């Protein structure tokens, strides 16, 4: 089955993905076991990684460097994915309604000052 998004096409073997991301093959297997990414498999069961998987692996590396553990990273990745999906839904809803993206609310800079008489 052909994939529309070329970045989603799984073409890299585990050794190549490990080299491109600067991590070990065992780490890639661990990340898969922990649910951080899910590489595609060939009919023979060989893992194949896509460009999107490599981006995820780079994000995992960044989060590890910031001190997160794998459970925390799984939650961050899930929240980032959910946030992106919600933004896309909102953008789609606005485009269907013919409306522009609402302006961001400006923070009230006088929240600690008492009201003027």
mmCIF file of N, CA and C in Angstrom:
data_model
loop_
_atom_site.group_PDB
_atom_site.id
_atom_site.type_symbol
_atom_site.label_atom_id
_atom_site.label_comp_id
_atom_site.label_asym_id
_atom_site.label_seq_id
_atom_site.Cartn_x
_atom_site.Cartn_y
_atom_site.Cartn_z
ATOM 1 N N UNK A 1 0.850 -1.182 0.000
ATOM 2 C CA UNK A 1 0.000 0.000 0.000
ATOM 3 C C UNK A 1 0.888 1.235 0.000
ATOM 4 N N UNK A 2 0.712 2.133 -0.953
ATOM 5 C CA UNK A 2 1.517 3.340 -1.061
ATOM 6 C C UNK A 2 1.057 4.370 -0.030
ATOM 7 N N UNK A 3 2.025 5.073 0.524
ATOM 8 C CA UNK A 3 1.731 6.103 1.505
ATOM 9 C C UNK A 3 1.758 7.451 0.810
ATOM 10 N N UNK A 4 0.774 8.301 1.080
ATOM 11 C CA UNK A 4 0.708 9.612 0.449
ATOM 12 C C UNK A 4 1.826 10.532 0.916
ATOM 13 N N UNK A 5 2.084 10.539 2.209
ATOM 14 C CA UNK A 5 3.106 11.399 2.777
ATOM 15 C C UNK A 5 4.459 10.710 2.652
ATOM 16 N N UNK A 6 5.377 11.271 1.852
ATOM 17 C CA UNK A 6 6.671 10.609 1.695
ATOM 18 C C UNK A 6 7.457 10.519 3.004
ATOM 19 N N UNK A 7 7.194 11.415 3.950
ATOM 20 C CA UNK A 7 7.888 11.368 5.237
ATOM 21 C C UNK A 7 7.384 10.232 6.113
ATOM 22 N N UNK A 8 6.248 9.647 5.754
ATOM 23 C CA UNK A 8 5.693 8.530 6.521
ATOM 24 C C UNK A 8 6.114 7.180 5.937
ATOM 25 N N UNK A 9 6.788 7.205 4.796
ATOM 26 C CA UNK A 9 7.209 5.958 4.162
ATOM 27 C C UNK A 9 8.368 5.352 4.948
ATOM 28 N N UNK A 10 8.193 4.133 5.393
ATOM 29 C CA UNK A 10 9.195 3.445 6.213
ATOM 30 C C UNK A 10 10.263 2.839 5.308
ATOM 31 N N UNK A 11 11.456 3.434 5.343
ATOM 32 C CA UNK A 11 12.520 2.980 4.449
ATOM 33 C C UNK A 11 13.820 2.645 5.164
ATOM 34 N N UNK A 12 14.003 3.104 6.402
ATOM 35 C CA UNK A 12 15.274 2.935 7.087
ATOM 36 C C UNK A 12 15.287 1.695 7.970
ATOM 37 N N UNK A 13 16.328 0.887 7.814
ATOM 38 C CA UNK A 13 16.525 -0.251 8.710
ATOM 39 C C UNK A 13 16.938 0.291 10.076
ATOM 40 N N UNK A 14 16.855 -0.548 11.095
ATOM 41 C CA UNK A 14 17.152 -0.118 12.458
ATOM 42 C C UNK A 14 18.585 0.407 12.584
ATOM 43 N N UNK A 15 19.536 -0.222 11.882
ATOM 44 C CA UNK A 15 20.931 0.227 11.978
ATOM 45 C C UNK A 15 21.101 1.626 11.393
ATOM 46 N N UNK A 16 20.410 1.909 10.316
ATOM 47 C CA UNK A 16 20.496 3.229 9.689
ATOM 48 C C UNK A 16 19.803 4.267 10.561
ATOM 49 N N UNK A 17 18.624 3.926 11.085
ATOM 50 C CA UNK A 17 17.900 4.859 11.965
ATOM 51 C C UNK A 17 18.730 5.174 13.203
ATOM 52 N N UNK A 18 19.380 4.173 13.763
ATOM 53 C CA UNK A 18 20.219 4.389 14.948
ATOM 54 C C UNK A 18 21.384 5.317 14.617
ATOM 55 N N UNK A 19 22.010 5.098 13.482
ATOM 56 C CA UNK A 19 23.141 5.943 13.082
ATOM 57 C C UNK A 19 22.694 7.375 12.799
ATOM 58 N N UNK A 20 21.573 7.532 12.105
ATOM 59 C CA UNK A 20 21.085 8.871 11.764
ATOM 60 C C UNK A 20 20.664 9.679 12.989
ATOM 61 N N UNK A 21 20.198 9.001 14.025
ATOM 62 C CA UNK A 21 19.727 9.703 15.227
ATOM 63 C C UNK A 21 20.755 9.709 16.349
ATOM 64 N N UNK A 22 21.856 9.006 16.158
ATOM 65 C CA UNK A 22 22.906 9.005 17.169
ATOM 66 C C UNK A 22 22.560 8.220 18.424
ATOM 67 N N UNK A 23 21.746 7.226 18.282
ATOM 68 C CA UNK A 23 21.380 6.388 19.425
ATOM 69 C C UNK A 23 21.623 4.929 19.071
ATOM 70 N N UNK A 24 21.602 4.072 20.045
ATOM 71 C CA UNK A 24 21.849 2.656 19.802
ATOM 72 C C UNK A 24 20.612 1.900 19.359
ATOM 73 N N UNK A 25 20.852 0.792 18.695
ATOM 74 C CA UNK A 25 19.744 -0.040 18.245
ATOM 75 C C UNK A 25 18.931 -0.569 19.417
ATOM 76 N N UNK A 26 19.591 -0.899 20.516
ATOM 77 C CA UNK A 26 18.858 -1.383 21.690
ATOM 78 C C UNK A 26 17.928 -0.303 22.228
ATOM 79 N N UNK A 27 18.365 0.963 22.156
ATOM 80 C CA UNK A 27 17.494 2.051 22.597
ATOM 81 C C UNK A 27 16.250 2.135 21.722
ATOM 82 N N UNK A 28 16.417 1.950 20.428
ATOM 83 C CA UNK A 28 15.258 1.990 19.523
ATOM 84 C C UNK A 28 14.275 0.870 19.866
ATOM 85 N N UNK A 29 14.794 -0.290 20.169
ATOM 86 C CA UNK A 29 13.923 -1.411 20.554
ATOM 87 C C UNK A 29 13.206 -1.106 21.873
ATOM 88 N N UNK A 30 13.947 -0.504 22.810
ATOM 89 C CA UNK A 30 13.360 -0.126 24.101
ATOM 90 C C UNK A 30 12.249 0.911 23.905
ATOM 91 N N UNK A 31 12.501 1.917 23.087
ATOM 92 C CA UNK A 31 11.490 2.949 22.840
ATOM 93 C C UNK A 31 10.228 2.337 22.233
ATOM 94 N N UNK A 32 10.417 1.339 21.384
ATOM 95 C CA UNK A 32 9.256 0.651 20.806
ATOM 96 C C UNK A 32 8.497 -0.122 21.889
ATOM 97 N N UNK A 33 9.232 -0.843 22.737
ATOM 98 C CA UNK A 33 8.582 -1.598 23.822
ATOM 99 C C UNK A 33 7.821 -0.686 24.767
ATOM 100 N N UNK A 34 8.354 0.514 25.001
ATOM 101 C CA UNK A 34 7.720 1.466 25.915
ATOM 102 C C UNK A 34 6.603 2.266 25.246
ATOM 103 N N UNK A 35 6.374 2.046 23.965
ATOM 104 C CA UNK A 35 5.276 2.701 23.276
ATOM 105 C C UNK A 35 5.582 4.115 22.805
ATOM 106 N N UNK A 36 6.857 4.466 22.693
ATOM 107 C CA UNK A 36 7.214 5.814 22.259
ATOM 108 C C UNK A 36 7.153 5.975 20.746
ATOM 109 N N UNK A 37 7.329 4.899 20.027
ATOM 110 C CA UNK A 37 7.171 4.920 18.579
ATOM 111 C C UNK A 37 6.846 3.513 18.113
ATOM 112 N N UNK A 38 6.328 3.435 16.909
ATOM 113 C CA UNK A 38 5.909 2.142 16.365
ATOM 114 C C UNK A 38 6.373 2.047 14.912
ATOM 115 N N UNK A 39 7.594 1.531 14.709
ATOM 116 C CA UNK A 39 8.068 1.410 13.330
ATOM 117 C C UNK A 39 7.249 0.374 12.568
ATOM 118 N N UNK A 40 7.205 0.546 11.281
ATOM 119 C CA UNK A 40 6.517 -0.453 10.459
ATOM 120 C C UNK A 40 7.364 -1.708 10.410
ATOM 121 N N UNK A 41 6.748 -2.796 9.986
ATOM 122 C CA UNK A 41 7.439 -4.077 9.856
ATOM 123 C C UNK A 41 7.281 -4.598 8.437
ATOM 124 N N UNK A 42 8.342 -5.216 7.941
ATOM 125 C CA UNK A 42 8.249 -5.899 6.653
ATOM 126 C C UNK A 42 7.504 -7.211 6.868
ATOM 127 N N UNK A 43 7.210 -7.909 5.793
ATOM 128 C CA UNK A 43 6.547 -9.206 5.906
ATOM 129 C C UNK A 43 7.385 -10.180 6.732
ATOM 130 N N UNK A 44 8.703 -10.013 6.699
ATOM 131 C CA UNK A 44 9.592 -10.874 7.464
ATOM 132 C C UNK A 44 9.796 -10.409 8.899
ATOM 133 N N UNK A 45 9.191 -9.288 9.291
ATOM 134 C CA UNK A 45 9.267 -8.796 10.664
ATOM 135 C C UNK A 45 10.367 -7.783 10.932
ATOM 136 N N UNK A 46 11.098 -7.381 9.900
ATOM 137 C CA UNK A 46 12.165 -6.401 10.076
ATOM 138 C C UNK A 46 11.580 -5.011 10.294
ATOM 139 N N UNK A 47 12.116 -4.303 11.280
ATOM 140 C CA UNK A 47 11.666 -2.936 11.556
ATOM 141 C C UNK A 47 12.115 -2.009 10.429
ATOM 142 N N UNK A 48 11.221 -1.094 10.057
ATOM 143 C CA UNK A 48 11.534 -0.055 9.075
ATOM 144 C C UNK A 48 11.055 1.275 9.642
ATOM 145 N N UNK A 49 11.945 2.249 9.630
ATOM 146 C CA UNK A 49 11.661 3.565 10.204
ATOM 147 C C UNK A 49 11.468 4.588 9.098
ATOM 148 N N UNK A 50 10.574 5.535 9.338
ATOM 149 C CA UNK A 50 10.281 6.608 8.385
ATOM 150 C C UNK A 50 10.964 7.901 8.833
ATOM 151 N N UNK A 51 10.900 8.912 7.983
ATOM 152 C CA UNK A 51 11.394 10.245 8.360
ATOM 153 C C UNK A 51 10.648 10.749 9.595
ATOM 154 N N UNK A 52 9.339 10.503 9.651
ATOM 155 C CA UNK A 52 8.552 10.908 10.818
ATOM 156 C C UNK A 52 9.050 10.209 12.084
ATOM 157 N N UNK A 53 9.411 8.934 11.966
ATOM 158 C CA UNK A 53 9.970 8.213 13.112
ATOM 159 C C UNK A 53 11.286 8.839 13.557
ATOM 160 N N UNK A 54 12.108 9.257 12.587
ATOM 161 C CA UNK A 54 13.387 9.892 12.924
ATOM 162 C C UNK A 54 13.166 11.211 13.665
ATOM 163 N N UNK A 55 12.142 11.961 13.261
ATOM 164 C CA UNK A 55 11.803 13.210 13.966
ATOM 165 C C UNK A 55 11.390 12.891 15.398
ATOM 166 N N UNK A 56 10.576 11.853 15.568
ATOM 167 C CA UNK A 56 10.161 11.437 16.910
ATOM 168 C C UNK A 56 11.372 11.019 17.738
ATOM 169 N N UNK A 57 12.291 10.293 17.131
ATOM 170 C CA UNK A 57 13.497 9.871 17.849
ATOM 171 C C UNK A 57 14.342 11.079 18.265
ATOM 172 N N UNK A 58 14.414 12.087 17.419
ATOM 173 C CA UNK A 58 15.144 13.307 17.790
ATOM 174 C C UNK A 58 14.451 14.005 18.957
ATOM 175 N N UNK A 59 13.124 14.017 18.955
ATOM 176 C CA UNK A 59 12.370 14.626 20.065
ATOM 177 C C UNK A 59 12.601 13.840 21.350
ATOM 178 N N UNK A 60 12.632 12.517 21.266
ATOM 179 C CA UNK A 60 12.908 11.688 22.439
ATOM 180 C C UNK A 60 14.283 12.040 23.003
ATOM 181 N N UNK A 61 15.263 12.185 22.122
ATOM 182 C CA UNK A 61 16.615 12.538 22.555
ATOM 183 C C UNK A 61 16.629 13.884 23.263
ATOM 184 N N UNK A 62 15.902 14.863 22.734
ATOM 185 C CA UNK A 62 15.819 16.187 23.359
ATOM 186 C C UNK A 62 15.206 16.093 24.753
ATOM 187 N N UNK A 63 14.126 15.335 24.868
ATOM 188 C CA UNK A 63 13.433 15.217 26.151
ATOM 189 C C UNK A 63 14.274 14.460 27.175
ATOM 190 N N UNK A 64 15.014 13.451 26.727
ATOM 191 C CA UNK A 64 15.925 12.751 27.627
ATOM 192 C C UNK A 64 16.999 13.704 28.139
ATOM 193 N N UNK A 65 17.507 14.556 27.264
ATOM 194 C CA UNK A 65 18.542 15.517 27.657
ATOM 195 C C UNK A 65 18.006 16.534 28.663
ATOM 196 N N UNK A 66 16.698 16.769 28.644
ATOM 197 C CA UNK A 66 16.078 17.696 29.598
ATOM 198 C C UNK A 66 15.750 17.013 30.920
ATOM 199 N N UNK A 67 16.021 15.714 31.005
ATOM 200 C CA UNK A 67 15.848 15.007 32.265
ATOM 201 C C UNK A 67 14.566 14.214 32.415
ATOM 202 N N UNK A 68 13.761 14.106 31.373
ATOM 203 C CA UNK A 68 12.532 13.318 31.471
ATOM 204 C C UNK A 68 12.854 11.834 31.384
ATOM 205 N N UNK A 69 12.056 11.024 32.076
ATOM 206 C CA UNK A 69 12.185 9.582 31.930
ATOM 207 C C UNK A 69 11.255 9.127 30.794
ATOM 208 N N UNK A 70 11.316 7.846 30.462
ATOM 209 C CA UNK A 70 10.556 7.358 29.308
ATOM 210 C C UNK A 70 9.051 7.480 29.501
ATOM 211 N N UNK A 71 8.573 7.315 30.718
ATOM 212 C CA UNK A 71 7.139 7.481 30.982
ATOM 213 C C UNK A 71 6.729 8.927 30.739
ATOM 214 N N UNK A 72 7.526 9.867 31.212
ATOM 215 C CA UNK A 72 7.252 11.287 30.989
ATOM 216 C C UNK A 72 7.298 11.634 29.517
ATOM 217 N N UNK A 73 8.257 11.057 28.812
ATOM 218 C CA UNK A 73 8.377 11.313 27.370
ATOM 219 C C UNK A 73 7.148 10.799 26.635
ATOM 220 N N UNK A 74 6.661 9.611 27.029
ATOM 221 C CA UNK A 74 5.452 9.068 26.378
ATOM 222 C C UNK A 74 4.282 10.019 26.559
ATOM 223 N N UNK A 75 4.144 10.586 27.762
ATOM 224 C CA UNK A 75 3.057 11.532 28.019
ATOM 225 C C UNK A 75 3.231 12.821 27.216
ATOM 226 N N UNK A 76 4.453 13.337 27.155
ATOM 227 C CA UNK A 76 4.712 14.560 26.384
ATOM 228 C C UNK A 76 4.395 14.332 24.910
ATOM 229 N N UNK A 77 4.857 13.223 24.355
ATOM 230 C CA UNK A 77 4.586 12.930 22.945
ATOM 231 C C UNK A 77 3.090 12.799 22.680
ATOM 232 N N UNK A 78 2.376 12.156 23.596
ATOM 233 C CA UNK A 78 0.921 12.006 23.433
ATOM 234 C C UNK A 78 0.231 13.367 23.482
ATOM 235 N N UNK A 79 0.653 14.218 24.411
ATOM 236 C CA UNK A 79 0.053 15.549 24.516
ATOM 237 C C UNK A 79 0.380 16.409 23.295
ATOM 238 N N UNK A 80 1.591 16.301 22.786
ATOM 239 C CA UNK A 80 1.950 17.054 21.589
ATOM 240 C C UNK A 80 1.136 16.594 20.386
ATOM 241 N N UNK A 81 0.929 15.293 20.277
ATOM 242 C CA UNK A 81 0.119 14.757 19.184
ATOM 243 C C UNK A 81 -1.331 15.224 19.304
ATOM 244 N N UNK A 82 -1.860 15.173 20.512
ATOM 245 C CA UNK A 82 -3.235 15.618 20.742
ATOM 246 C C UNK A 82 -3.377 17.110 20.458
ATOM 247 N N UNK A 83 -2.407 17.892 20.889
ATOM 248 C CA UNK A 83 -2.438 19.330 20.660
ATOM 249 C C UNK A 83 -2.433 19.643 19.162
ATOM 250 N N UNK A 84 -1.601 18.958 18.406
ATOM 251 C CA UNK A 84 -1.547 19.161 16.962
ATOM 252 C C UNK A 84 -2.880 18.799 16.315
ATOM 253 N N UNK A 85 -3.469 17.685 16.750
ATOM 254 C CA UNK A 85 -4.760 17.257 16.193
ATOM 255 C C UNK A 85 -5.851 18.283 16.496
ATOM 256 N N UNK A 86 -5.867 18.807 17.712
ATOM 257 C CA UNK A 86 -6.874 19.811 18.084
ATOM 258 C C UNK A 86 -6.694 21.102 17.290
ATOM 259 N N UNK A 87 -5.452 21.515 17.090
ATOM 260 C CA UNK A 87 -5.189 22.707 16.280
ATOM 261 C C UNK A 87 -5.678 22.504 14.852
ATOM 262 N N UNK A 88 -5.436 21.311 14.305
ATOM 263 C CA UNK A 88 -5.899 21.019 12.952
ATOM 264 C C UNK A 88 -7.418 21.013 12.869
ATOM 265 N N UNK A 89 -8.081 20.457 13.879
ATOM 266 C CA UNK A 89 -9.547 20.467 13.911
ATOM 267 C C UNK A 89 -10.073 21.893 13.968
ATOM 268 N N UNK A 90 -9.461 22.709 14.795
ATOM 269 C CA UNK A 90 -9.895 24.096 14.927
ATOM 270 C C UNK A 90 -9.689 24.847 13.624
ATOM 271 N N UNK A 91 -8.535 24.652 13.007
ATOM 272 C CA UNK A 91 -8.248 25.312 11.729
ATOM 273 C C UNK A 91 -9.251 24.878 10.674
ATOM 274 N N UNK A 92 -9.562 23.569 10.656
ATOM 275 C CA UNK A 92 -10.525 23.047 9.682
ATOM 276 C C UNK A 92 -11.922 23.621 9.943
ATOM 277 N N UNK A 93 -12.315 23.700 11.202
ATOM 278 C CA UNK A 93 -13.633 24.246 11.549
ATOM 279 C C UNK A 93 -13.732 25.713 11.153
ATOM 280 N N UNK A 94 -12.665 26.464 11.375
ATOM 281 C CA UNK A 94 -12.674 27.880 10.994
ATOM 282 C C UNK A 94 -12.723 28.042 9.476
ATOM 283 N N UNK A 95 -12.006 27.186 8.761
ATOM 284 C CA UNK A 95 -12.019 27.311 7.297
ATOM 285 C C UNK A 95 -13.377 26.916 6.732
ATOM 286 N N UNK A 96 -14.044 25.922 7.346
ATOM 287 C CA UNK A 96 -15.388 25.535 6.889
ATOM 288 C C UNK A 96 -16.398 26.624 7.186
ATOM 289 N N UNK A 97 -16.231 27.312 8.305
ATOM 290 C CA UNK A 97 -17.173 28.359 8.689
ATOM 291 C C UNK A 97 -16.850 29.676 8.002
ATOM 292 N N UNK A 98 -15.689 29.725 7.339
ATOM 293 C CA UNK A 98 -15.309 30.959 6.662
ATOM 294 C C UNK A 98 -14.858 32.043 7.626
ATOM 295 N N UNK A 99 -14.434 31.656 8.804
ATOM 296 C CA UNK A 99 -13.983 32.629 9.786
ATOM 297 C C UNK A 99 -12.478 32.588 9.906
ATOM 298 N N UNK A 100 -11.965 33.660 10.404
ATOM 299 C CA UNK A 100 -10.530 33.726 10.657
ATOM 300 C C UNK A 100 -10.225 33.144 12.024
ATOM 301 N N UNK A 101 -8.983 32.843 12.209
ATOM 302 C CA UNK A 101 -8.515 32.366 13.512
ATOM 303 C C UNK A 101 -8.734 33.477 14.529
ATOM 304 N N UNK A 102 -9.342 33.172 15.684
ATOM 305 C CA UNK A 102 -9.581 34.219 16.674
ATOM 306 C C UNK A 102 -8.262 34.768 17.214
ATOM 307 N N UNK A 103 -8.288 36.061 17.520
ATOM 308 C CA UNK A 103 -7.101 36.701 18.080
ATOM 309 C C UNK A 103 -6.849 36.156 19.475
ATOM 310 N N UNK A 104 -5.588 36.079 19.828
ATOM 311 C CA UNK A 104 -5.248 35.631 21.172
ATOM 312 C C UNK A 104 -5.629 36.690 22.177
ATOM 313 N N UNK A 105 -6.112 36.239 23.307
ATOM 314 C CA UNK A 105 -6.462 37.172 24.377
ATOM 315 C C UNK A 105 -5.185 37.751 24.952
ATOM 316 N N UNK A 106 -5.181 39.047 25.159
ATOM 317 C CA UNK A 106 -4.026 39.696 25.769
ATOM 318 C C UNK A 106 -4.144 39.587 27.270
ATOM 319 N N UNK A 107 -3.055 39.284 27.924
ATOM 320 C CA UNK A 107 -3.123 39.210 29.383
ATOM 321 C C UNK A 107 -3.386 40.592 29.966
ATOM 322 N N UNK A 108 -4.201 40.636 31.004
ATOM 323 C CA UNK A 108 -4.501 41.892 31.682
ATOM 324 C C UNK A 108 -3.301 42.275 32.530
ATOM 325 N N UNK A 109 -2.670 43.374 32.190
ATOM 326 C CA UNK A 109 -1.444 43.762 32.887
ATOM 327 C C UNK A 109 -1.717 44.425 34.233
ATOM 328 N N UNK A 110 -2.946 44.759 34.517
ATOM 329 C CA UNK A 110 -3.283 45.451 35.761
ATOM 330 C C UNK A 110 -4.045 44.558 36.731
ATOM 331 N N UNK A 111 -3.806 43.290 36.717
ATOM 332 C CA UNK A 111 -4.588 42.393 37.578
ATOM 333 C C UNK A 111 -4.214 42.530 39.055
ATOM 334 N N UNK A 112 -3.015 43.034 39.361
ATOM 335 C CA UNK A 112 -2.630 43.165 40.766
ATOM 336 C C UNK A 112 -2.881 44.558 41.315
ATOM 337 N N UNK A 113 -3.201 45.505 40.467
ATOM 338 C CA UNK A 113 -3.463 46.873 40.928
ATOM 339 C C UNK A 113 -4.925 47.036 41.278
ATOM 340 N N UNK A 114 -5.214 47.798 42.340
ATOM 341 C CA UNK A 114 -6.624 48.034 42.662
ATOM 342 C C UNK A 114 -7.242 48.936 41.611
ATOM 343 N N UNK A 115 -8.555 48.857 41.429
ATOM 344 C CA UNK A 115 -9.220 49.694 40.432
ATOM 345 C C UNK A 115 -9.093 51.173 40.787
ATOM 346 N N UNK A 116 -9.021 51.987 39.759
ATOM 347 C CA UNK A 116 -8.937 53.435 39.959
ATOM 348 C C UNK A 116 -10.261 53.987 40.422
ATOM 349 N N UNK A 117 -10.253 55.020 41.309
ATOM 350 C CA UNK A 117 -11.527 55.589 41.798
ATOM 351 C C UNK A 117 -12.229 56.390 40.751
#
